[in-house]
Short mmCIF file of C-alpha atoms and ligand atoms in Angstrom, two decimals:
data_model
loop_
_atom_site.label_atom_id
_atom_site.label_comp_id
_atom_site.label_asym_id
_atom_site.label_seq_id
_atom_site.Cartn_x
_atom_site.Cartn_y
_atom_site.Cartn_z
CA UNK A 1 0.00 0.00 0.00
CA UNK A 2 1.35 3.35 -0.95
CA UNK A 3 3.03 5.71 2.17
CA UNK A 4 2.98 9.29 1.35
CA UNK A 5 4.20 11.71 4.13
CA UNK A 6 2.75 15.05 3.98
CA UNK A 7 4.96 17.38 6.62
CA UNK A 8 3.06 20.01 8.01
CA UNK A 9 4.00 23.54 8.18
CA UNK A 10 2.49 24.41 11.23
CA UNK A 11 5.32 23.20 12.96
CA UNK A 12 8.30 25.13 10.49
CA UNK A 13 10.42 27.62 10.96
CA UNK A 14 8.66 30.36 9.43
CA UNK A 15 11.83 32.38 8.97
CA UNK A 16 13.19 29.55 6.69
CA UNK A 17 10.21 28.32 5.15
CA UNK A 18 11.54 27.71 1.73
CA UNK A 19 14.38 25.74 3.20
CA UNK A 20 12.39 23.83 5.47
CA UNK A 21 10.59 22.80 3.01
CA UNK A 22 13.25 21.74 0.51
CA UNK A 23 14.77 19.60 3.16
CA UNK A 24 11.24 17.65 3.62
CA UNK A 25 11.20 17.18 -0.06
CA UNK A 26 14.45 16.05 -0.46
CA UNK A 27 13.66 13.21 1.78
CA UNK A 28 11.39 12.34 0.13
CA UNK A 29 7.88 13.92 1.41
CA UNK A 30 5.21 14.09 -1.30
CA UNK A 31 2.57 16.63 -0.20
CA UNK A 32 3.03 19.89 1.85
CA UNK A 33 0.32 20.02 4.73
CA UNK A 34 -1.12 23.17 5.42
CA UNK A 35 -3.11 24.07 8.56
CA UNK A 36 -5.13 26.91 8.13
CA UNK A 37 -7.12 28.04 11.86
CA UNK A 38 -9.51 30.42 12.54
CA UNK A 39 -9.85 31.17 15.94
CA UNK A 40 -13.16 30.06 16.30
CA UNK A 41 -13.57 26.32 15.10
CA UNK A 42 -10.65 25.78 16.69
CA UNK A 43 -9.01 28.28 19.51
CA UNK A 44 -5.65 28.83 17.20
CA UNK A 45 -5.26 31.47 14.64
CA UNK A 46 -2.39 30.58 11.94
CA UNK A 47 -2.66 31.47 8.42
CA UNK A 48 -4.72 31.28 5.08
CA UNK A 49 -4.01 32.46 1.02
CA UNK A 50 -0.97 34.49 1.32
CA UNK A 51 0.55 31.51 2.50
CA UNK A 52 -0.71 28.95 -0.17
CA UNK A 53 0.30 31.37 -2.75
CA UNK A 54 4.03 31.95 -1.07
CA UNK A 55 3.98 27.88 -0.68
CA UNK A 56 3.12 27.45 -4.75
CA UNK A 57 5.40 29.55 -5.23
CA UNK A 58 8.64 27.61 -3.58
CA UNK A 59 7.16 23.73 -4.31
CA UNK A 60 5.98 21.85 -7.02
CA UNK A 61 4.87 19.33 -4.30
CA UNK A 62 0.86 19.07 -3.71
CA UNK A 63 -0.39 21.49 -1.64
CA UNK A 64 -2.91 19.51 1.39
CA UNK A 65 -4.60 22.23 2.55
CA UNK A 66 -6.87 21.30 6.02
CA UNK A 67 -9.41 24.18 7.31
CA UNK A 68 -9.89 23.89 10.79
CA UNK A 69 -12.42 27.03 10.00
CA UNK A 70 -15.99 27.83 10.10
CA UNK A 71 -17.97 28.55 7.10
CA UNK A 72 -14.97 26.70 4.40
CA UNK A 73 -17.05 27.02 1.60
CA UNK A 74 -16.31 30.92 1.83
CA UNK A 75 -12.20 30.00 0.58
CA UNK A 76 -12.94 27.61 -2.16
CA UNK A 77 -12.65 30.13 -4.94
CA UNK A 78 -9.82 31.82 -3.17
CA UNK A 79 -7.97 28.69 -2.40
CA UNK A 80 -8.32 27.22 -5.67
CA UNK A 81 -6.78 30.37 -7.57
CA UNK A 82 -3.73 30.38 -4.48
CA UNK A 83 -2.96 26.72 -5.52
CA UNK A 84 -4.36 24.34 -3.22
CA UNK A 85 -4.56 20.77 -4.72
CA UNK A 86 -6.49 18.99 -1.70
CA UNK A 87 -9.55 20.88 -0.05
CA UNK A 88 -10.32 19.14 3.22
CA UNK A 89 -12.99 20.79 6.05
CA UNK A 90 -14.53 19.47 8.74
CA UNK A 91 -18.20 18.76 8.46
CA UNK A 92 -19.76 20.33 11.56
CA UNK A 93 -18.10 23.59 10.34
CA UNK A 94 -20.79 24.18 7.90
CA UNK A 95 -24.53 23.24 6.46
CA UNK A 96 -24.41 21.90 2.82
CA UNK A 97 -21.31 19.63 3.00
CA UNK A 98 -21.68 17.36 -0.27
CA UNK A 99 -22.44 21.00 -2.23
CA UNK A 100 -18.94 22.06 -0.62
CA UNK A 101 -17.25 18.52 -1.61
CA UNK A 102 -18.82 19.37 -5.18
CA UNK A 103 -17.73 22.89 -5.61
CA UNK A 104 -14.03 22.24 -4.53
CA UNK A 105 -14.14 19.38 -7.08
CA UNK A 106 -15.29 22.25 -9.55
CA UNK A 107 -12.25 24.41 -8.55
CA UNK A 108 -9.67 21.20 -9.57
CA UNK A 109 -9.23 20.40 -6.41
CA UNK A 110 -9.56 16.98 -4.08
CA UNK A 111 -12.42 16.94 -2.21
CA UNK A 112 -11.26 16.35 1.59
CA UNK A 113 -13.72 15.25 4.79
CA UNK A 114 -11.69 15.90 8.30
CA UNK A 115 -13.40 13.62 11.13
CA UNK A 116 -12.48 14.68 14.34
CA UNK A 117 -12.04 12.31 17.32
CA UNK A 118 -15.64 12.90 18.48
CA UNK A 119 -17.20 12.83 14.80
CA UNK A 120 -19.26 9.70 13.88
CA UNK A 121 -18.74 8.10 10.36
CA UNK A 122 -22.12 8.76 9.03
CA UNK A 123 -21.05 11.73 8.10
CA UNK A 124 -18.54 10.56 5.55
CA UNK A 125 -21.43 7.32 4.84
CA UNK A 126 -23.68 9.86 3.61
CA UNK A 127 -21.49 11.48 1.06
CA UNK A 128 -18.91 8.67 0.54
CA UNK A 129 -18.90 9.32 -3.28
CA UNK A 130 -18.28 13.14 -2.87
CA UNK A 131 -15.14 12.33 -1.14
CA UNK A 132 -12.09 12.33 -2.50
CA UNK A 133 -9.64 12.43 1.00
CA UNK A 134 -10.96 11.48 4.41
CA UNK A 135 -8.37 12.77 6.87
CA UNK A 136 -8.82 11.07 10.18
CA UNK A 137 -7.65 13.36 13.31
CA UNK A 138 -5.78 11.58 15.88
CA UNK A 139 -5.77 14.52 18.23
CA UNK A 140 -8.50 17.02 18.72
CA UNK A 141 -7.43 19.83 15.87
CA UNK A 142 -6.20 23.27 17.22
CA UNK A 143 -2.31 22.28 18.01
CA UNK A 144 0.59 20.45 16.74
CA UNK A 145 2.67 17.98 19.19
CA UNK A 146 -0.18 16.29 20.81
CA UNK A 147 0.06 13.11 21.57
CA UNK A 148 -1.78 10.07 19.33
CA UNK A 149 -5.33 8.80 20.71
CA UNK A 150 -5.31 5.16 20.88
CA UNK A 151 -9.13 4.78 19.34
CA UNK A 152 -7.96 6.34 16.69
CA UNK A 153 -6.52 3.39 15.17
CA UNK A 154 -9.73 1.75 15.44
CA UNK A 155 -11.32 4.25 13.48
CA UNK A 156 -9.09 4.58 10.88
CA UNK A 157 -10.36 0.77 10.13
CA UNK A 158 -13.68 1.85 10.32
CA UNK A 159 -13.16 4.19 7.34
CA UNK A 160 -11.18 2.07 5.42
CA UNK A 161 -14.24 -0.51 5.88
CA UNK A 162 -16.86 2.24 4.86
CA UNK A 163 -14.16 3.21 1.81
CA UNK A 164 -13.88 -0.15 0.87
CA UNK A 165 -17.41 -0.95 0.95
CA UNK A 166 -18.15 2.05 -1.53
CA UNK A 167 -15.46 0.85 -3.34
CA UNK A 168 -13.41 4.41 -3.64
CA UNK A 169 -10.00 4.90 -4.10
CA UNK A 170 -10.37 8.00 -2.05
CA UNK A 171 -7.13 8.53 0.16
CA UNK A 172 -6.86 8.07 3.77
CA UNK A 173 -5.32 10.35 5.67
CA UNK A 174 -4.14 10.83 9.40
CA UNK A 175 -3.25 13.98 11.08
CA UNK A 176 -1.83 14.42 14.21
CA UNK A 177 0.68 12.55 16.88
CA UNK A 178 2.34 10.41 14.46
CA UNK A 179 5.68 9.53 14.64
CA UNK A 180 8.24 6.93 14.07
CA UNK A 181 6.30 5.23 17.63
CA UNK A 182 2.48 5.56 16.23
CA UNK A 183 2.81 5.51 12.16
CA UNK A 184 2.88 1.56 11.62
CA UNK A 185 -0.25 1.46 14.08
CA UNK A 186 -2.09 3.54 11.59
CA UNK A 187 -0.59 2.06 8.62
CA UNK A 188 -1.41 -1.66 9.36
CA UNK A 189 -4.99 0.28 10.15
CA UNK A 190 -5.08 1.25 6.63
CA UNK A 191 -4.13 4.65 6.50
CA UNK A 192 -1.87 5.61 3.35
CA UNK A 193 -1.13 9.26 3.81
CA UNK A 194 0.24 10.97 7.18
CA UNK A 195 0.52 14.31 8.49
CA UNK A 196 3.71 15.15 10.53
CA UNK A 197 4.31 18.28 11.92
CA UNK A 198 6.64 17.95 15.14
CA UNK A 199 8.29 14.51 14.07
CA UNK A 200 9.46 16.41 10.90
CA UNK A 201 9.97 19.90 11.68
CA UNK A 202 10.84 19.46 15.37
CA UNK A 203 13.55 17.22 14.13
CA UNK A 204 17.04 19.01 13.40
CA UNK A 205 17.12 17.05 9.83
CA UNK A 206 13.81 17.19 8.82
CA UNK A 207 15.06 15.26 5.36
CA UNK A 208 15.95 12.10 7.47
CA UNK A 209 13.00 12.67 9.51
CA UNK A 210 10.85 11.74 6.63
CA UNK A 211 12.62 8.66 5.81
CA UNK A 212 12.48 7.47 8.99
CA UNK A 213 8.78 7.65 9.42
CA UNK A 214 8.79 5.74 6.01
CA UNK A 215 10.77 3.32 7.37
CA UNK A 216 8.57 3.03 11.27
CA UNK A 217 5.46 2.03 8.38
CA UNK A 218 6.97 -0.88 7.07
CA UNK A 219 7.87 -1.97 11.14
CA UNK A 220 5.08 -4.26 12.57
CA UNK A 221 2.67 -2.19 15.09
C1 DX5 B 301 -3.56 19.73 14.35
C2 DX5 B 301 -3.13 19.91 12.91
C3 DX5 B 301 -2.02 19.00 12.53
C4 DX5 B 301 -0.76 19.26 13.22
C5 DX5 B 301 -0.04 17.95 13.39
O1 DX5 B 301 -4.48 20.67 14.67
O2 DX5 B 301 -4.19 19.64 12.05
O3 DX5 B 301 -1.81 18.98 11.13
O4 DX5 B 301 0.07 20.17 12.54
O5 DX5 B 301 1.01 18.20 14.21
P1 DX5 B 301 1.83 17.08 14.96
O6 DX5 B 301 2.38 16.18 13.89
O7 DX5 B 301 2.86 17.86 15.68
O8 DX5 B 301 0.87 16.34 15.86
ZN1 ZN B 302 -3.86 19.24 9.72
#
């Protein structure tokens, strides 16, 4: 199953963003997460289009963008133009979710669903083929460097199940806690894309920090 590391920005040096991120592609990441907060559905503020636009600008790497905001319908347009490839919100943050999933499918970009600890799978059930990216959250969103809930593992085979079942090819996605220690658990789970913010960016080589998480998946959970 394929392993694709997207390293998140959040956790950067901002100063030396376009070196940061050269180092995580050179080891081999293949998407750039971006976190973009709100203050409001989550308690964080960080940032939104300027930085898209600055990270097109410095990467030919997929942009993963992740709104932990309310109301994401209001930046698809926006977004789109800046040069986001992947479009994931969280579905209590709005009303009309599959017309969201539609429109940022529209705009050329993947469709993303973010299900937060607490969030029950009938939300993706119900628009399953709308769905292009479900990105499970292994912490509550807000922070990086939280620690890895154990149920999440659990639910990350539930949604492979419900993916499965619908028989899509949509990508699974986990954000938050992993590491070289917690990866392989949500590998063998059947996760094939993973956010790291702290294990790549905390690390003083964050181009060896990427390989090694690569190598943690193929270690037995
Ligand atoms: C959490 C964010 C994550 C975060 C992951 O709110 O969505 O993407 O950056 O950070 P780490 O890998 O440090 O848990
Ligand atoms: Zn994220």
């Amino acid at each position: 199953m394929t392993v694709r590391i997207a390293p998140s920005v959040l956790s950067a040096d901002l100063g030396r963003l376009a070196e940061q991120v050269a180092e995580a592609a050179a080891g081999g990441a293949e998407w750039v997460h971006v976190d973009v907060m709100d203050g409001h559905f989550v308690p964080n503020l960080t940032f939104g289009a300027p930085m898209i636009r600055a990270l097109r600008r410095l990467t030919d790497l997929p942009l993963d963008v992740h709104l932990m905001v309310e109301r994401p319908e209001q930046y698809i347009v926006e977004y789109a133009a800046a040069g986001a490839d992947v479009f994931t919100f969280h579905p209590e943050a709005t009303v009309h979710v599959q017309r969201h999933l539609a429109t940022a499918r529209e705009h050329g970009m993947r469709a993303g669903l973010a299900l937060n600890p607490g969030t029950p799978l009938g939300w993706l059930e119900e628009v399953v083929q709308d769905v292009d990216l479900v990105l499970v959250m292994s912490v509550n969103p807000g922070y990086g460097g939280q620690g890895y809930l154990p149920a999440s593992t659990s639910k990350i085979a539930r949604v492979r199940e419900v993916l499965d079942s619908a028989r899509s090819q949509a990508v699974l996605e986990v954000d938050g806690g992993i590491t070289v220690d917690t990866i392989a658990r949500a590998h063998n789970a059947g996760a094939d894309t993973f956010v790291a913010g702290t294990a790549v960016f905390g690390d003083s080589d964050p181009a060896e920090a990427v390989r090694a998480l690569k190598r943690a998946c193929l270690a037995r959970a």
